Amino acid sequence: MNRLSPIASDAVDGLTSITSDDGSLAFLLRRGGRGAYLERIQHLSAIGRLSHIMRFDDLESFLRAYEADELRFIYPLVYWRLRQVMEEVFGQ
């Protein structure tokens, strides 16, 4: 299971997708006005998936959520790419 190279793609409708190589974790990001909507999808073996959507109005609020997510230690490059994209969104 290679967890080192996240796949990121920008779709025509402005949706950014970042997915782990093993498909266990994905983020879908869409800009909304001055903020960003981020959906976090975690595939759970044999029972389905866990999904939640968050709205961030600034980079600081994203960073607080980012620091609380334990999966950042398992998928460091996915989270690194996610942070890069969020910094771009908020012009940092």
mmCIF file of C-alpha atoms in Angstrom:
data_model
loop_
_atom_site.group_PDB
_atom_site.id
_atom_site.type_symbol
_atom_site.label_atom_id
_atom_site.label_comp_id
_atom_site.label_asym_id
_atom_site.label_seq_id
_atom_site.Cartn_x
_atom_site.Cartn_y
_atom_site.Cartn_z
ATOM 1 C CA MET A 1 0.000 0.000 0.000
ATOM 2 C CA ASN A 2 1.793 3.121 -1.226
ATOM 3 C CA ARG A 3 0.650 6.255 0.575
ATOM 4 C CA LEU A 4 3.237 8.654 -0.728
ATOM 5 C CA SER A 5 1.921 10.257 -3.902
ATOM 6 C CA PRO A 6 -1.492 11.902 -3.714
ATOM 7 C CA ILE A 7 -3.392 12.447 -6.920
ATOM 8 C CA ALA A 8 -4.685 15.967 -7.441
ATOM 9 C CA SER A 9 -6.784 17.132 -10.354
ATOM 10 C CA ASP A 10 -8.718 20.242 -11.193
ATOM 11 C CA ALA A 11 -12.033 19.705 -12.941
ATOM 12 C CA VAL A 12 -13.744 22.158 -15.260
ATOM 13 C CA ASP A 13 -16.288 23.158 -12.616
ATOM 14 C CA GLY A 14 -13.588 24.301 -10.197
ATOM 15 C CA LEU A 15 -13.625 21.163 -8.058
ATOM 16 C CA THR A 16 -10.229 20.059 -6.793
ATOM 17 C CA SER A 17 -9.805 16.428 -5.831
ATOM 18 C CA ILE A 18 -6.951 15.041 -3.738
ATOM 19 C CA THR A 19 -6.900 11.284 -3.187
ATOM 20 C CA SER A 20 -4.485 8.878 -1.532
ATOM 21 C CA ASP A 21 -2.949 6.206 -3.775
ATOM 22 C CA ASP A 22 -4.799 3.451 -1.946
ATOM 23 C CA GLY A 23 -8.121 5.304 -2.270
ATOM 24 C CA SER A 24 -8.779 5.228 1.462
ATOM 25 C CA LEU A 25 -8.860 8.999 1.846
ATOM 26 C CA ALA A 26 -10.058 11.749 -0.451
ATOM 27 C CA PHE A 27 -10.710 15.461 -0.255
ATOM 28 C CA LEU A 28 -12.962 17.438 -2.589
ATOM 29 C CA LEU A 29 -12.493 21.192 -2.493
ATOM 30 C CA ARG A 30 -14.742 23.808 -4.044
ATOM 31 C CA ARG A 31 -14.436 27.566 -3.652
ATOM 32 C CA GLY A 32 -17.568 29.305 -2.450
ATOM 33 C CA GLY A 33 -17.568 33.082 -2.383
ATOM 34 C CA ARG A 34 -14.714 34.151 -0.117
ATOM 35 C CA GLY A 35 -14.439 30.746 1.543
ATOM 36 C CA ALA A 36 -13.969 27.121 0.639
ATOM 37 C CA TYR A 37 -16.048 23.978 1.046
ATOM 38 C CA LEU A 38 -14.005 20.892 1.819
ATOM 39 C CA GLU A 39 -15.431 17.384 1.827
ATOM 40 C CA ARG A 40 -13.359 14.731 3.569
ATOM 41 C CA ILE A 41 -14.157 11.153 2.531
ATOM 42 C CA GLN A 42 -12.664 8.221 4.403
ATOM 43 C CA HIS A 43 -13.387 4.754 3.033
ATOM 44 C CA LEU A 44 -13.951 2.255 5.827
ATOM 45 C CA SER A 45 -13.338 -1.359 4.893
ATOM 46 C CA ALA A 46 -16.438 -3.563 4.890
ATOM 47 C CA ILE A 47 -18.799 -0.911 6.299
ATOM 48 C CA GLY A 48 -18.842 1.906 3.763
ATOM 49 C CA ARG A 49 -17.436 5.387 4.021
ATOM 50 C CA LEU A 50 -17.392 8.348 6.354
ATOM 51 C CA SER A 51 -17.916 11.754 4.777
ATOM 52 C CA HIS A 52 -18.249 15.232 6.160
ATOM 53 C CA ILE A 53 -18.242 18.706 4.645
ATOM 54 C CA MET A 54 -16.666 21.735 6.250
ATOM 55 C CA ARG A 55 -16.715 25.399 5.274
ATOM 56 C CA PHE A 56 -13.645 27.502 5.926
ATOM 57 C CA ASP A 57 -13.606 31.282 5.705
ATOM 58 C CA ASP A 58 -9.878 31.657 6.254
ATOM 59 C CA LEU A 59 -6.650 29.682 6.359
ATOM 60 C CA GLU A 60 -6.428 29.811 10.154
ATOM 61 C CA SER A 61 -9.712 27.949 10.628
ATOM 62 C CA PHE A 62 -8.568 25.298 8.139
ATOM 63 C CA LEU A 63 -5.257 24.904 9.979
ATOM 64 C CA ARG A 64 -7.057 24.287 13.296
ATOM 65 C CA ALA A 65 -9.061 21.449 11.703
ATOM 66 C CA TYR A 66 -5.970 20.157 9.897
ATOM 67 C CA GLU A 67 -3.998 19.908 13.148
ATOM 68 C CA ALA A 68 -6.800 17.894 14.793
ATOM 69 C CA ASP A 69 -6.914 15.224 12.074
ATOM 70 C CA GLU A 70 -4.865 12.172 13.101
ATOM 71 C CA LEU A 71 -4.789 10.811 9.524
ATOM 72 C CA ARG A 72 -2.281 13.529 8.614
ATOM 73 C CA PHE A 73 0.363 11.248 10.167
ATOM 74 C CA ILE A 74 -0.660 8.272 8.017
ATOM 75 C CA TYR A 75 -1.073 10.255 4.762
ATOM 76 C CA PRO A 76 1.445 13.105 5.117
ATOM 77 C CA LEU A 77 1.732 13.909 1.399
ATOM 78 C CA VAL A 78 -2.046 14.018 0.931
ATOM 79 C CA TYR A 79 -2.279 16.552 3.749
ATOM 80 C CA TRP A 80 0.729 18.463 2.464
ATOM 81 C CA ARG A 81 -0.975 18.808 -0.940
ATOM 82 C CA LEU A 82 -4.256 19.751 0.726
ATOM 83 C CA ARG A 83 -2.515 22.478 2.683
ATOM 84 C CA GLN A 84 -0.885 23.795 -0.506
ATOM 85 C CA VAL A 85 -4.251 23.988 -2.250
ATOM 86 C CA MET A 86 -5.894 25.726 0.723
ATOM 87 C CA GLU A 87 -3.045 28.257 0.857
ATOM 88 C CA GLU A 88 -3.649 28.993 -2.831
ATOM 89 C CA VAL A 89 -7.379 29.412 -2.195
ATOM 90 C CA PHE A 90 -6.768 31.939 0.557
ATOM 91 C CA GLY A 91 -3.865 33.677 -1.200
ATOM 92 C CA GLN A 92 -1.185 32.753 1.328
#
